[in-house]
Short mmCIF file of C-alpha atoms in Angstrom, two decimals:
data_model
loop_
_atom_site.label_atom_id
_atom_site.label_comp_id
_atom_site.label_asym_id
_atom_site.label_seq_id
_atom_site.Cartn_x
_atom_site.Cartn_y
_atom_site.Cartn_z
CA MET A 253 -0.09 0.13 0.32
CA SER A 254 0.79 3.82 -0.33
CA SER A 255 0.12 7.70 1.41
CA ILE A 256 -0.43 10.84 -0.37
CA THR A 257 1.46 13.81 0.65
CA LEU A 258 0.10 16.99 0.10
CA LYS A 259 3.20 19.69 0.50
CA ASN A 260 3.21 23.57 -0.18
CA ILE A 261 -0.04 22.93 -2.74
CA HIS A 262 -1.13 26.47 -4.39
CA LYS A 263 -3.60 26.77 -7.07
CA ALA A 264 -4.81 30.24 -8.44
CA TYR A 265 -7.29 30.86 -11.72
CA GLY A 266 -5.58 33.63 -12.71
CA LYS A 267 -5.55 36.39 -9.65
CA ASP A 268 -8.03 34.44 -7.68
CA VAL A 269 -6.07 31.96 -5.49
CA ILE A 270 -8.74 28.80 -4.32
CA ILE A 271 -6.30 27.72 -2.12
CA PRO A 272 -3.29 29.21 -0.40
CA ASP A 273 -1.36 27.23 0.98
CA LEU A 274 -2.05 23.32 1.73
CA ASN A 275 -0.19 20.25 3.63
CA PHE A 276 -1.00 17.37 4.51
CA THR A 277 -1.36 12.69 4.12
CA ILE A 278 -3.58 10.20 3.27
CA GLU A 279 -2.16 7.95 5.53
CA ASP A 280 -1.95 3.95 3.53
CA GLY A 281 -5.21 2.53 4.05
CA SER A 282 -7.04 5.27 5.71
CA PHE A 283 -10.29 6.72 5.23
CA THR A 284 -9.89 10.26 5.47
CA VAL A 285 -12.46 12.35 4.63
CA LEU A 286 -12.97 16.56 3.38
CA VAL A 287 -15.89 18.55 4.38
CA GLY A 288 -16.45 22.41 4.49
CA PRO A 289 -18.90 24.61 2.65
CA SER A 290 -19.31 24.84 -1.07
CA GLY A 291 -15.85 26.62 -2.39
CA CYS A 292 -13.38 25.64 -0.03
CA GLY A 293 -11.30 23.73 -2.15
CA LYS A 294 -12.38 20.28 -2.03
CA SER A 295 -13.01 19.39 -4.96
CA THR A 296 -9.71 21.30 -6.77
CA THR A 297 -8.17 19.41 -4.31
CA LEU A 298 -9.38 15.85 -5.54
CA ARG A 299 -8.73 16.79 -9.02
CA MET A 300 -5.47 17.80 -8.00
CA ILE A 301 -5.12 14.28 -6.03
CA ALA A 302 -5.82 12.41 -9.59
CA GLY A 303 -4.60 14.59 -11.76
CA LEU A 304 -7.45 15.50 -13.87
CA GLU A 305 -5.94 19.56 -12.57
CA LYS A 306 -2.01 20.32 -11.48
CA PRO A 307 -1.28 22.90 -8.80
CA THR A 308 0.66 25.87 -9.99
CA SER A 309 3.33 25.19 -7.03
CA GLY A 310 3.92 22.59 -4.52
CA GLU A 311 4.31 18.98 -4.25
CA ILE A 312 2.27 15.82 -4.27
CA PHE A 313 3.74 12.10 -3.34
CA ILE A 314 2.61 9.48 -4.12
CA ASP A 315 5.12 7.94 -1.46
CA ASP A 316 8.58 8.90 -2.41
CA GLU A 317 7.65 9.79 -5.62
CA ASN A 318 6.67 13.57 -6.85
CA VAL A 319 3.20 12.88 -8.96
CA VAL A 320 2.29 16.45 -10.46
CA ASP A 321 3.21 15.82 -14.17
CA VAL A 322 2.13 12.10 -13.82
CA ASP A 323 -0.92 10.86 -15.95
CA PRO A 324 -3.85 10.66 -13.76
CA GLY A 325 -3.69 6.81 -15.89
CA LYS A 326 -0.85 6.10 -14.12
CA ARG A 327 -0.83 7.17 -10.75
CA GLY A 328 -3.65 4.38 -9.19
CA ILE A 329 -6.12 6.39 -8.26
CA ALA A 330 -9.60 5.66 -8.99
CA MET A 331 -11.87 8.15 -8.81
CA VAL A 332 -16.20 8.25 -7.86
CA PHE A 333 -18.43 10.95 -8.61
CA GLN A 334 -20.75 12.40 -6.95
CA ASN A 335 -23.53 12.63 -10.84
CA TYR A 336 -22.34 8.55 -11.50
CA ALA A 337 -20.56 9.68 -14.26
CA LEU A 338 -21.95 6.54 -16.37
CA TYR A 339 -21.98 5.71 -20.06
CA PRO A 340 -25.33 5.49 -20.67
CA THR A 341 -25.98 3.10 -23.75
CA MET A 342 -23.23 0.68 -21.84
CA SER A 343 -24.56 -2.02 -20.68
CA VAL A 344 -23.43 -1.92 -16.65
CA ARG A 345 -20.54 -4.82 -17.47
CA ASP A 346 -19.66 -2.98 -20.47
CA ASN A 347 -19.17 0.31 -18.23
CA ILE A 348 -17.30 -1.47 -15.23
CA GLU A 349 -15.51 -3.15 -18.51
CA PHE A 350 -14.37 0.54 -19.89
CA GLY A 351 -11.31 0.86 -17.47
CA LEU A 352 -10.21 -2.16 -17.79
CA LYS A 353 -9.62 -2.35 -21.89
CA ASN A 354 -8.18 1.21 -21.40
CA LYS A 355 -5.43 -0.80 -19.10
CA LYS A 356 -5.51 -3.74 -21.56
CA VAL A 357 -5.88 -6.20 -19.37
CA PRO A 358 -6.88 -9.10 -21.01
CA LYS A 359 -10.16 -10.80 -21.90
CA GLU A 360 -9.78 -13.75 -19.11
CA GLU A 361 -9.09 -11.66 -16.73
CA ARG A 362 -11.27 -8.59 -17.35
CA ASN A 363 -14.00 -11.84 -16.71
CA LYS A 364 -13.24 -12.51 -13.49
CA LEU A 365 -12.60 -9.03 -12.42
CA ILE A 366 -15.90 -8.38 -13.14
CA ALA A 367 -17.37 -10.66 -11.71
CA ASP A 368 -15.82 -10.53 -8.42
CA VAL A 369 -16.86 -7.16 -8.00
CA SER A 370 -19.67 -7.30 -9.30
CA GLU A 371 -20.08 -9.56 -6.30
CA VAL A 372 -18.35 -7.90 -3.91
CA VAL A 373 -21.45 -4.45 -4.32
CA GLY A 374 -24.19 -6.34 -5.37
CA LEU A 375 -24.81 -5.71 -8.82
CA THR A 376 -24.46 -9.44 -10.57
CA PRO A 377 -28.13 -10.32 -11.33
CA TYR A 378 -27.84 -6.36 -13.73
CA LEU A 379 -25.07 -6.50 -15.53
CA SER A 380 -26.91 -6.86 -18.15
CA ARG A 381 -28.97 -4.34 -17.80
CA LYS A 382 -27.95 -0.51 -18.79
CA PRO A 383 -28.18 2.30 -16.12
CA SER A 384 -30.48 4.31 -16.86
CA GLU A 385 -32.78 0.73 -16.01
CA LEU A 386 -31.34 0.93 -12.23
CA SER A 387 -32.22 2.89 -8.91
CA GLY A 388 -29.87 5.42 -7.72
CA GLY A 389 -28.04 3.33 -5.26
CA GLN A 390 -27.55 0.42 -7.90
CA ARG A 391 -25.92 3.83 -10.62
CA GLN A 392 -23.50 4.41 -7.55
CA ARG A 393 -22.44 1.01 -7.26
CA ILE A 394 -21.56 0.41 -10.64
CA GLY A 395 -19.22 4.02 -10.71
CA ILE A 396 -17.70 1.44 -6.80
CA ALA A 397 -16.97 -1.36 -9.21
CA ARG A 398 -15.59 0.41 -12.31
CA ALA A 399 -13.48 1.90 -9.06
CA LEU A 400 -12.69 -1.18 -7.90
CA ALA A 401 -12.13 -3.31 -11.00
CA VAL A 402 -8.37 -1.76 -11.65
CA ASN A 403 -7.15 -2.55 -8.54
CA PRO A 404 -6.61 0.94 -7.24
CA GLU A 405 -4.37 1.97 -3.75
CA PHE A 406 -6.56 4.69 -3.89
CA ILE A 407 -10.80 5.23 -4.39
CA ILE A 408 -11.42 9.25 -4.36
CA ALA A 409 -14.85 9.83 -3.89
CA ASP A 410 -16.70 13.57 -4.51
CA GLU A 411 -20.19 13.39 -2.58
CA PRO A 412 -20.62 9.72 -3.65
CA VAL A 413 -23.86 9.49 -1.83
CA SER A 414 -25.45 13.03 -1.71
CA ALA A 415 -28.15 12.67 -4.93
CA LEU A 416 -29.17 9.96 -2.69
CA ASP A 417 -31.86 9.18 0.20
CA VAL A 418 -30.86 9.00 3.34
CA SER A 419 -31.86 5.08 3.28
CA ILE A 420 -29.50 3.98 0.07
CA GLN A 421 -27.05 7.01 1.74
CA ALA A 422 -26.41 4.15 4.34
CA GLN A 423 -26.07 1.52 2.03
CA VAL A 424 -23.48 2.72 -0.04
CA VAL A 425 -21.05 3.85 2.63
CA ASN A 426 -21.74 0.86 4.20
CA LEU A 427 -20.24 -1.07 1.48
CA MET A 428 -17.50 1.51 0.84
CA LYS A 429 -16.11 1.49 4.51
CA ASP A 430 -16.39 -2.75 4.23
CA ILE A 431 -14.04 -2.85 1.00
CA GLN A 432 -12.37 -0.51 3.29
CA GLN A 433 -11.59 -3.36 6.07
CA GLU A 434 -11.72 -5.65 4.05
CA THR A 435 -9.03 -4.56 1.39
CA GLY A 436 -7.11 -1.90 2.87
CA THR A 437 -7.88 0.37 0.13
CA ALA A 438 -7.27 3.90 0.79
CA TYR A 439 -10.18 6.54 0.00
CA LEU A 440 -10.33 10.38 0.25
CA PHE A 441 -13.87 11.23 0.66
CA ILE A 442 -16.05 14.45 -0.22
CA ALA A 443 -19.18 14.58 1.92
CA HIS A 444 -21.40 17.06 3.91
CA ASP A 445 -23.92 14.91 5.97
CA LEU A 446 -21.49 15.23 9.42
CA SER A 447 -22.96 12.11 10.78
CA MET A 448 -21.28 10.80 8.58
CA VAL A 449 -18.74 11.64 8.29
CA LYS A 450 -17.83 10.45 11.91
CA TYR A 451 -19.60 7.50 11.49
CA ILE A 452 -17.59 6.06 8.28
CA SER A 453 -13.82 8.24 8.76
CA ASP A 454 -10.93 7.87 10.45
CA ARG A 455 -9.36 11.44 10.56
CA ILE A 456 -11.74 14.11 9.12
CA GLY A 457 -10.23 17.19 8.12
CA VAL A 458 -12.17 20.78 7.72
CA LEU A 459 -11.92 23.08 4.41
CA HIS A 460 -12.31 26.96 4.92
CA LEU A 461 -11.37 29.19 2.55
CA GLY A 462 -8.24 26.68 0.85
CA HIS A 463 -7.25 26.81 4.79
CA LEU A 464 -7.00 23.14 6.00
#
């Protein structure tokens, strides 16, 4: 397993400073949660760690390697999004398989990984269906399965349950927590529900105006 460390991360868009100077570490196998008001820099932080945006200055280490200039696909990080980010014309199976094909995983290995993660997240009976035929909670499980299938060392989850009903939120969060305990995968999770945060997190970071 690995850890992620942010050192002196500064992010600005022109003169608009989003994050002045951010430093923290996500420990091996931990469930770290970031909370804070809208616009405080939570999603920007996640996107920089995942490689979808570059910091204006500063360093992001995975173990001892500065990954600021490393492509997103080579960081060992998978993302789960609030809006599911699924391909609506593809089946559940094809959505899960998409990342594995991009990584050129052999077909036999892909089939085994899809079967394994589908069983873990409870999607085995639905693999031939389209996302539109499933509930919101089931669609979010597709996102989790897709993330797990690529065997990441980290899963970054950007408010993955905020669009779901409260009862479904609990199911999805419990699933993610169970997976963390079983696999040792580290999570960085953005959330607003503080009662849920207290339940799922090993560490909580509060962001306000870009300051931790």
